[in-house]
Short mmCIF file of C-alpha atoms in Angstrom, two decimals:
data_model
loop_
_atom_site.label_atom_id
_atom_site.label_comp_id
_atom_site.label_asym_id
_atom_site.label_seq_id
_atom_site.Cartn_x
_atom_site.Cartn_y
_atom_site.Cartn_z
CA MET A 1 60.72 -11.65 94.07
CA PRO A 2 59.53 -9.08 91.49
CA ASN A 3 56.08 -7.58 91.69
CA SER A 4 53.39 -9.96 90.08
CA SER A 5 51.38 -7.03 88.69
CA CYS A 6 54.42 -5.49 86.92
CA LEU A 7 55.33 -8.84 85.58
CA LEU A 8 51.74 -9.53 84.30
CA SER A 9 51.73 -5.96 82.82
CA THR A 10 55.11 -6.72 80.98
CA LEU A 11 53.80 -9.85 79.60
CA THR A 12 50.59 -8.56 78.26
CA ARG A 13 51.95 -5.39 76.59
CA PRO A 14 53.42 -7.19 73.63
CA VAL A 15 50.24 -8.93 73.03
CA ALA A 16 48.16 -5.70 73.18
CA SER A 17 50.60 -3.92 70.88
CA ALA A 18 50.38 -6.74 68.32
CA ALA A 19 46.55 -6.64 68.38
CA LEU A 20 46.66 -2.79 68.15
CA ARG A 21 48.87 -3.01 64.97
CA SER A 22 46.76 -5.69 63.49
CA HIS A 23 43.60 -3.42 63.88
CA VAL A 24 45.43 -0.42 62.26
CA ALA A 25 46.72 -2.39 59.39
CA GLY A 26 43.22 -3.81 58.58
CA ARG A 27 41.75 -0.25 58.81
CA ALA A 28 44.61 0.91 56.37
CA TRP A 29 43.94 -1.92 53.93
CA ARG A 30 40.26 -1.01 53.91
CA GLY A 31 41.14 2.63 52.96
CA VAL A 32 43.35 1.55 50.24
CA ALA A 33 40.73 -0.80 48.91
CA LEU A 34 38.09 1.98 48.92
CA MET A 35 40.62 4.32 47.09
CA LEU A 36 41.29 1.67 44.43
CA LEU A 37 37.75 0.82 43.84
CA PRO A 38 36.94 3.61 41.44
CA VAL A 39 40.12 2.89 39.42
CA LEU A 40 39.33 -0.74 39.17
CA CYS A 41 35.89 0.08 38.08
CA HIS A 42 36.86 2.37 35.57
CA ALA A 43 39.43 -0.18 34.10
CA GLY A 44 36.53 -2.70 33.78
CA GLN A 45 34.37 -0.12 32.01
CA ASP A 46 37.22 0.63 29.53
CA ARG A 47 37.39 -3.06 28.80
CA LEU A 48 33.63 -3.46 28.38
CA ILE A 49 33.65 -0.50 25.86
CA MET A 50 36.63 -1.89 23.83
CA GLY A 51 35.25 -5.21 23.37
CA GLY A 52 31.58 -5.30 24.72
CA ALA A 53 28.14 -4.84 23.50
CA ASP A 54 28.48 -1.23 22.04
CA MET A 55 31.61 -0.83 19.94
CA ALA A 56 31.95 -4.51 19.34
CA ALA A 57 28.29 -5.06 18.36
CA GLU A 58 26.96 -6.34 15.00
CA LEU A 59 23.85 -4.64 13.61
CA PRO A 60 20.69 -6.83 13.00
CA SER A 61 21.27 -8.96 9.93
CA LEU A 62 19.12 -9.13 6.83
CA PRO A 63 16.70 -11.95 6.54
CA GLY A 64 18.27 -15.35 7.17
CA GLU A 65 21.64 -13.96 8.16
CA ALA A 66 21.38 -14.11 11.86
CA ARG A 67 23.85 -16.31 13.78
CA ALA A 68 23.83 -16.95 17.49
CA GLU A 69 27.09 -16.52 19.23
CA GLN A 70 28.10 -19.65 21.27
CA ALA A 71 29.44 -18.73 24.64
CA ASP A 72 30.45 -22.23 25.60
CA ALA A 73 33.80 -23.57 24.53
CA LEU A 74 32.16 -26.76 23.28
CA HIS A 75 28.62 -26.39 21.79
CA VAL A 76 26.68 -29.42 20.39
CA ALA A 77 23.56 -29.00 18.34
CA PRO A 78 21.48 -31.29 16.23
CA GLU A 79 23.23 -30.27 12.97
CA SER A 80 26.51 -28.87 14.33
CA ILE A 81 29.41 -29.32 16.75
CA ALA A 82 31.51 -26.25 17.43
CA LEU A 83 34.70 -25.79 19.57
CA ARG A 84 35.61 -22.03 20.22
CA ASP A 85 38.37 -20.41 22.06
CA GLY A 86 38.73 -16.71 22.49
CA ALA A 87 37.64 -13.38 23.97
CA ALA A 88 36.07 -10.28 22.92
CA ASP A 89 39.31 -9.14 20.94
CA SER A 90 40.21 -12.48 19.19
CA MET A 91 38.76 -15.92 18.64
CA VAL A 92 39.62 -19.24 16.86
CA ALA A 93 37.15 -21.88 16.34
CA MET A 94 36.46 -25.09 14.58
CA ARG A 95 32.96 -26.33 13.47
CA LEU A 96 31.70 -29.54 12.07
CA ASP A 97 28.28 -28.97 10.19
CA ASN A 98 25.79 -31.52 8.77
CA TYR A 99 27.74 -34.36 10.56
CA ARG A 100 24.54 -36.52 10.31
CA ASP A 101 24.17 -36.16 6.56
CA ASP A 102 26.17 -37.59 3.75
CA LEU A 103 28.04 -34.39 3.08
CA PRO A 104 29.54 -33.03 6.27
CA SER A 105 31.71 -29.92 6.28
CA LEU A 106 34.63 -28.90 8.52
CA SER A 107 35.27 -25.11 9.06
CA LEU A 108 38.14 -23.30 10.64
CA GLU A 109 37.54 -19.77 11.79
CA LYS A 110 39.86 -17.06 12.91
CA GLY A 111 39.17 -13.42 13.81
CA TRP A 112 40.60 -10.48 15.71
CA LEU A 113 39.94 -6.95 16.82
CA VAL A 114 42.36 -4.67 15.01
CA SER A 115 40.95 -1.65 16.77
CA ASN A 116 37.83 -0.41 18.47
CA ARG A 117 36.45 0.20 14.99
CA LEU A 118 37.96 -2.56 12.85
CA ALA A 119 37.92 -6.34 12.96
CA MET A 120 39.19 -8.81 10.45
CA GLY A 121 38.74 -12.60 10.14
CA GLY A 122 37.87 -15.32 7.87
CA ALA A 123 36.93 -18.95 7.48
CA TYR A 124 38.28 -21.97 5.60
CA THR A 125 35.70 -24.68 4.83
CA VAL A 126 36.21 -28.12 3.36
CA ARG A 127 33.60 -30.55 2.26
CA SER A 128 33.49 -33.53 -0.12
CA LYS A 129 34.91 -32.35 -3.47
CA ALA A 130 34.80 -28.60 -2.58
CA SER A 131 36.59 -26.02 -0.56
CA GLU A 132 36.03 -22.24 0.25
CA LEU A 133 37.93 -19.50 1.59
CA VAL A 134 36.13 -16.48 3.11
CA LEU A 135 37.86 -13.32 4.13
CA ASN A 136 36.00 -10.32 6.11
CA ALA A 137 36.57 -6.93 7.31
CA VAL A 138 34.11 -5.21 9.58
CA TYR A 139 34.35 -1.58 10.11
CA ALA A 140 32.16 0.40 12.77
CA THR A 141 31.69 3.95 11.49
CA ARG A 142 29.47 4.56 14.61
CA PRO A 143 28.48 2.28 17.61
CA ASP A 144 25.08 1.70 15.66
CA ALA A 145 26.44 1.26 12.11
CA ARG A 146 28.62 -1.30 10.44
CA ILE A 147 30.20 -1.81 7.07
CA LEU A 148 30.97 -5.25 5.96
CA LEU A 149 33.45 -6.14 3.08
CA SER A 150 33.77 -9.78 2.23
CA MET A 151 35.55 -11.83 -0.44
CA SER A 152 35.49 -15.50 -0.95
CA GLN A 153 36.70 -18.10 -3.36
CA LEU A 154 34.99 -21.40 -3.91
CA ARG A 155 36.65 -24.42 -5.64
CA ALA A 156 34.31 -27.29 -6.62
CA SER A 157 35.10 -30.40 -8.65
CA ASP A 158 31.59 -31.95 -9.08
CA ALA A 159 29.19 -28.95 -9.49
CA ALA A 160 29.70 -28.50 -13.06
CA TYR A 161 29.31 -30.99 -16.01
CA ALA A 162 30.05 -31.03 -19.58
CA GLN A 163 27.80 -32.33 -22.40
CA ASN A 164 29.51 -35.73 -22.21
CA GLY A 165 29.07 -35.89 -18.49
CA ASP A 166 32.38 -35.21 -17.22
CA ALA A 167 32.72 -33.11 -14.11
CA ARG A 168 34.77 -30.19 -14.49
CA THR A 169 36.57 -28.23 -11.65
CA VAL A 170 35.60 -24.48 -11.34
CA LEU A 171 36.58 -21.47 -9.36
CA GLN A 172 33.97 -18.95 -8.16
CA THR A 173 35.25 -15.50 -6.86
CA SER A 174 32.72 -13.47 -4.96
CA TYR A 175 32.69 -10.04 -3.49
CA LEU A 176 30.01 -8.51 -1.07
CA SER A 177 29.64 -5.19 0.59
CA SER A 178 26.84 -4.26 3.09
CA PHE A 179 25.92 -1.39 5.37
CA ARG A 180 23.60 -1.62 8.31
CA LYS A 181 22.21 1.02 10.63
CA GLN A 182 20.14 1.23 13.57
CA TRP A 183 18.45 4.21 15.38
CA GLY A 184 18.28 3.04 19.01
CA LYS A 185 17.11 6.46 20.39
CA SER A 186 14.15 6.83 18.07
CA ARG A 187 10.72 5.58 19.76
CA MET A 188 10.16 3.16 16.74
CA LEU A 189 13.48 1.79 16.71
CA PRO A 190 13.93 1.68 12.90
CA GLU A 191 16.58 -0.40 11.21
CA ALA A 192 17.98 -0.27 7.62
CA GLY A 193 20.32 -2.56 5.72
CA VAL A 194 21.65 -2.81 2.15
CA THR A 195 23.66 -5.49 0.57
CA VAL A 196 25.41 -5.73 -2.76
CA PHE A 197 27.23 -8.74 -4.21
CA VAL A 198 28.81 -9.99 -7.43
CA SER A 199 30.05 -13.55 -8.21
CA ARG A 200 31.97 -14.71 -11.19
CA THR A 201 32.66 -18.40 -12.14
CA ALA A 202 35.58 -19.46 -14.29
CA GLY A 203 37.33 -22.84 -15.16
CA ALA A 204 40.04 -23.90 -12.77
CA ASP A 205 42.57 -24.64 -15.55
CA ARG A 206 41.81 -21.34 -17.40
CA ARG A 207 40.73 -22.84 -20.68
CA SER A 208 37.67 -22.29 -22.46
CA THR A 209 34.84 -24.70 -21.69
CA ALA A 210 32.26 -23.30 -24.04
CA SER A 211 33.06 -26.07 -26.70
CA ASP A 212 32.07 -28.59 -24.15
CA GLY A 213 28.58 -27.15 -23.62
CA LEU A 214 29.50 -25.68 -20.25
CA GLU A 215 28.83 -22.02 -19.80
CA MET A 216 30.28 -19.80 -16.86
CA GLY A 217 27.95 -17.26 -15.18
CA THR A 218 28.08 -14.03 -13.43
CA LEU A 219 25.56 -13.40 -10.66
CA ALA A 220 24.85 -10.01 -9.13
CA GLY A 221 22.37 -9.13 -6.53
CA THR A 222 21.02 -6.42 -4.28
CA MET A 223 19.14 -6.71 -0.97
CA LEU A 224 17.23 -3.82 0.90
CA LYS A 225 15.77 -4.11 4.47
CA LEU A 226 13.61 -1.75 6.41
CA ALA A 227 12.20 -2.49 9.91
CA ALA A 228 10.48 -0.60 12.54
CA ARG A 229 8.66 -1.26 15.86
CA PRO A 230 5.48 0.77 15.67
CA MET A 231 3.99 -0.41 18.82
CA LEU A 232 5.06 -2.20 22.02
CA ARG A 233 6.34 -5.79 21.21
CA THR A 234 5.42 -5.38 17.61
CA ARG A 235 7.88 -5.54 14.66
CA VAL A 236 7.31 -4.93 11.10
CA GLU A 237 9.91 -5.52 8.41
CA LEU A 238 9.86 -4.86 4.60
CA SER A 239 12.61 -6.30 2.24
CA TYR A 240 13.22 -6.48 -1.31
CA GLN A 241 15.86 -8.24 -3.31
CA THR A 242 16.95 -8.60 -6.96
CA GLU A 243 19.37 -11.08 -8.67
CA SER A 244 20.64 -10.99 -12.13
CA THR A 245 22.53 -13.89 -13.77
CA ALA A 246 24.50 -13.56 -17.11
CA TYR A 247 26.07 -16.63 -18.95
CA ASP A 248 28.84 -16.43 -21.40
CA ASN A 249 27.82 -17.50 -24.96
CA PRO A 250 29.56 -16.48 -28.01
CA LEU A 251 26.44 -17.37 -30.01
CA THR A 252 23.95 -15.29 -28.04
CA ALA A 253 26.36 -12.70 -26.57
CA TYR A 254 24.93 -12.83 -22.96
CA ALA A 255 21.90 -14.93 -21.79
CA HIS A 256 20.40 -12.87 -18.85
CA ASP A 257 18.15 -14.24 -16.21
CA ARG A 258 16.58 -11.52 -13.88
CA GLN A 259 14.44 -12.07 -10.61
CA ALA A 260 13.05 -10.01 -8.08
CA SER A 261 10.97 -10.62 -4.83
CA GLY A 262 9.60 -8.67 -1.90
CA SER A 263 8.46 -9.66 1.49
CA LEU A 264 6.47 -8.25 4.39
CA ASP A 265 7.13 -9.66 7.81
CA TYR A 266 5.01 -8.91 10.92
CA SER A 267 5.31 -10.28 14.50
CA HIS A 268 3.69 -9.42 17.80
CA THR A 269 4.28 -10.85 21.20
CA PHE A 270 1.25 -10.71 23.74
CA ASN A 271 1.55 -10.30 27.60
CA ASP A 272 1.20 -13.97 28.13
CA CYS A 273 4.30 -14.48 25.94
CA SER A 274 2.34 -16.08 23.13
CA ARG A 275 3.47 -14.76 19.75
CA LEU A 276 1.65 -14.11 16.50
CA HIS A 277 3.99 -14.10 13.28
CA GLY A 278 3.00 -13.59 9.52
CA ARG A 279 5.12 -13.28 6.43
CA TYR A 280 4.19 -12.77 2.76
CA THR A 281 6.65 -13.15 0.11
CA GLY A 282 5.84 -12.46 -3.67
CA GLY A 283 7.72 -12.66 -6.72
CA HIS A 284 7.36 -13.34 -10.58
CA GLY A 285 4.43 -16.03 -10.81
CA LEU A 286 4.92 -17.09 -7.08
CA SER A 287 3.63 -16.04 -3.64
CA LYS A 288 3.98 -17.55 -0.19
CA THR A 289 2.00 -16.86 2.87
CA ASP A 290 3.00 -18.10 6.19
CA LEU A 291 0.98 -17.40 9.39
CA ALA A 292 1.68 -19.02 12.71
CA TYR A 293 0.53 -18.57 16.44
CA GLU A 294 2.84 -19.88 19.14
CA LYS A 295 2.45 -20.19 22.85
CA GLY A 296 5.12 -22.26 24.82
CA ALA A 297 5.54 -25.66 23.25
CA PHE A 298 2.30 -25.35 21.04
CA ARG A 299 2.31 -23.99 17.64
CA LEU A 300 -0.46 -23.56 15.03
CA GLY A 301 0.38 -22.58 11.53
CA PHE A 302 -1.04 -22.00 8.05
CA LEU A 303 1.07 -22.03 5.01
CA GLN A 304 -0.04 -21.15 1.41
CA ILE A 305 2.10 -21.43 -1.69
CA ARG A 306 0.46 -20.11 -5.00
CA GLY A 307 2.05 -20.43 -8.38
CA ALA A 308 0.74 -19.54 -11.94
CA GLU A 309 -0.86 -22.96 -12.35
CA TYR A 310 -1.12 -24.40 -8.87
CA SER A 311 -1.88 -23.67 -5.26
CA ASP A 312 -0.77 -25.60 -2.08
CA ASN A 313 -2.46 -25.05 1.28
CA ARG A 314 -1.13 -26.46 4.62
CA VAL A 315 -2.25 -26.39 8.23
CA GLN A 316 0.13 -27.56 10.87
CA LEU A 317 -0.29 -28.26 14.43
CA ARG A 318 2.78 -29.02 16.59
CA TYR A 319 3.68 -29.51 20.26
CA SER A 320 7.21 -29.96 21.18
CA LEU A 321 8.59 -31.50 24.55
CA PRO A 322 12.17 -31.30 25.19
CA LEU A 323 13.87 -34.32 26.45
CA GLY A 324 17.13 -33.03 27.45
CA ARG A 325 18.08 -30.79 30.60
CA ALA A 326 15.54 -28.17 31.28
CA ARG A 327 16.76 -24.66 30.61
CA HIS A 328 16.52 -21.71 33.04
CA ALA A 329 13.19 -19.99 32.78
CA SER A 330 13.57 -16.34 31.65
CA THR A 331 11.49 -13.57 33.12
CA VAL A 332 11.27 -11.88 29.51
CA CYS A 333 9.44 -13.41 26.71
CA ASP A 334 11.73 -14.88 24.19
CA GLY A 335 11.61 -12.99 20.87
CA ALA A 336 9.58 -10.13 22.35
CA PRO A 337 10.36 -7.22 19.88
CA ASP A 338 10.15 -4.37 22.45
CA ALA A 339 13.97 -3.67 22.33
CA PRO A 340 16.64 -3.16 19.85
CA SER A 341 17.70 -6.42 18.04
CA VAL A 342 20.43 -8.51 19.66
CA PHE A 343 23.84 -7.44 18.30
CA ARG A 344 26.80 -9.65 17.54
CA THR A 345 30.38 -8.89 18.39
CA MET A 346 32.56 -7.65 15.58
CA VAL A 347 35.00 -10.61 15.88
CA ASP A 348 32.09 -13.00 15.43
CA ALA A 349 30.83 -10.98 12.33
CA ALA A 350 34.31 -11.05 10.83
CA THR A 351 34.30 -14.88 10.88
CA THR A 352 30.78 -15.27 9.62
CA ARG A 353 30.00 -16.32 5.97
CA SER A 354 27.14 -14.10 4.58
CA PRO A 355 24.26 -16.42 3.32
CA TYR A 356 24.17 -14.06 0.19
CA LEU A 357 27.30 -15.35 -1.00
CA PRO A 358 26.55 -18.18 -3.72
CA SER A 359 27.08 -21.56 -2.14
CA SER A 360 27.44 -23.28 -5.65
CA PRO A 361 29.04 -22.30 -8.88
CA VAL A 362 27.02 -20.32 -11.35
CA THR A 363 27.22 -22.59 -14.43
CA ARG A 364 24.76 -24.24 -16.83
CA THR A 365 25.16 -26.94 -19.54
CA VAL A 366 23.74 -26.24 -22.89
CA SER A 367 22.74 -28.48 -25.81
CA ALA A 368 25.07 -29.31 -28.70
CA THR A 369 23.17 -26.86 -30.99
CA GLU A 370 23.74 -24.02 -28.67
CA ALA A 371 27.31 -24.69 -28.03
CA PRO A 372 29.89 -22.93 -30.33
CA GLY A 373 32.11 -24.95 -32.62
#
């Protein structure tokens, strides 16, 4: 009979050897993982730079041009329903606006990142008796500077009427160029933006409509914005815009209409997250003053509109209580102007229609005495 100790040693030797090999393999995998960790982090950093918040960021928009990016695939708002699919380098979306009104519109958007500095895209919008195609190109000269080139064509069949009341189909072609710059390393975080555009309306059938009393127009405009943060949580913005409209009329050569307005905007956020906001806008024969104090769901506001022959003063007291799902409380005050403005990705900017593009054809109907022929 073989020795029992030798037999026990023979049986346990494979088990001990397998445990040893498993321990050595585990230590080896840990070593490989530690060696690959810097490579994986570097690859993630490269992806962040290519499509993240620096190279793919949009500078602060001019007044009224801000558009929040929807991170969810499906976003439902009181006035809009959006379905979006994409990443930092490409996107496709479909949006239904004003679905509660009598004139809803459906938009299809597509954008892609051509390179780290160039993004292209567009949007096609259809609504009742009108459609519009917008094409955009966004170029980043620097991580904190953007150039936007935009072209749009609007086709409308119920926005222009002749003397006899018949609706005419017109085409309006618009071109827009804008440049925006931000100095994030400066103490006052200054921002600057300038936008110029021109829009021309013509008949869809390329025949003259002057004999019907319908005049086509050309609209041109310039917008300038300067902003800074002179103190902590304080933002001051100064903007100026001009518009000039010229109508084709063989009897009077060109009928011009020029308008200009300027505005001063001030906002300050206090330590308790309450906010004071004021805005003054002045133009030819008209001025508007808007002052508001907000804290949580409470808002107290004062509005004054003064014209050449009238004045309207209003005081508003509002308290809002959300009935839906509560949002996660943020540790930072919403809207606190103590950091650079939130940027948009270049792909999102390439699919956004600038609000400075005219949304309706520039036409007018004149009397029979003013119409030629």
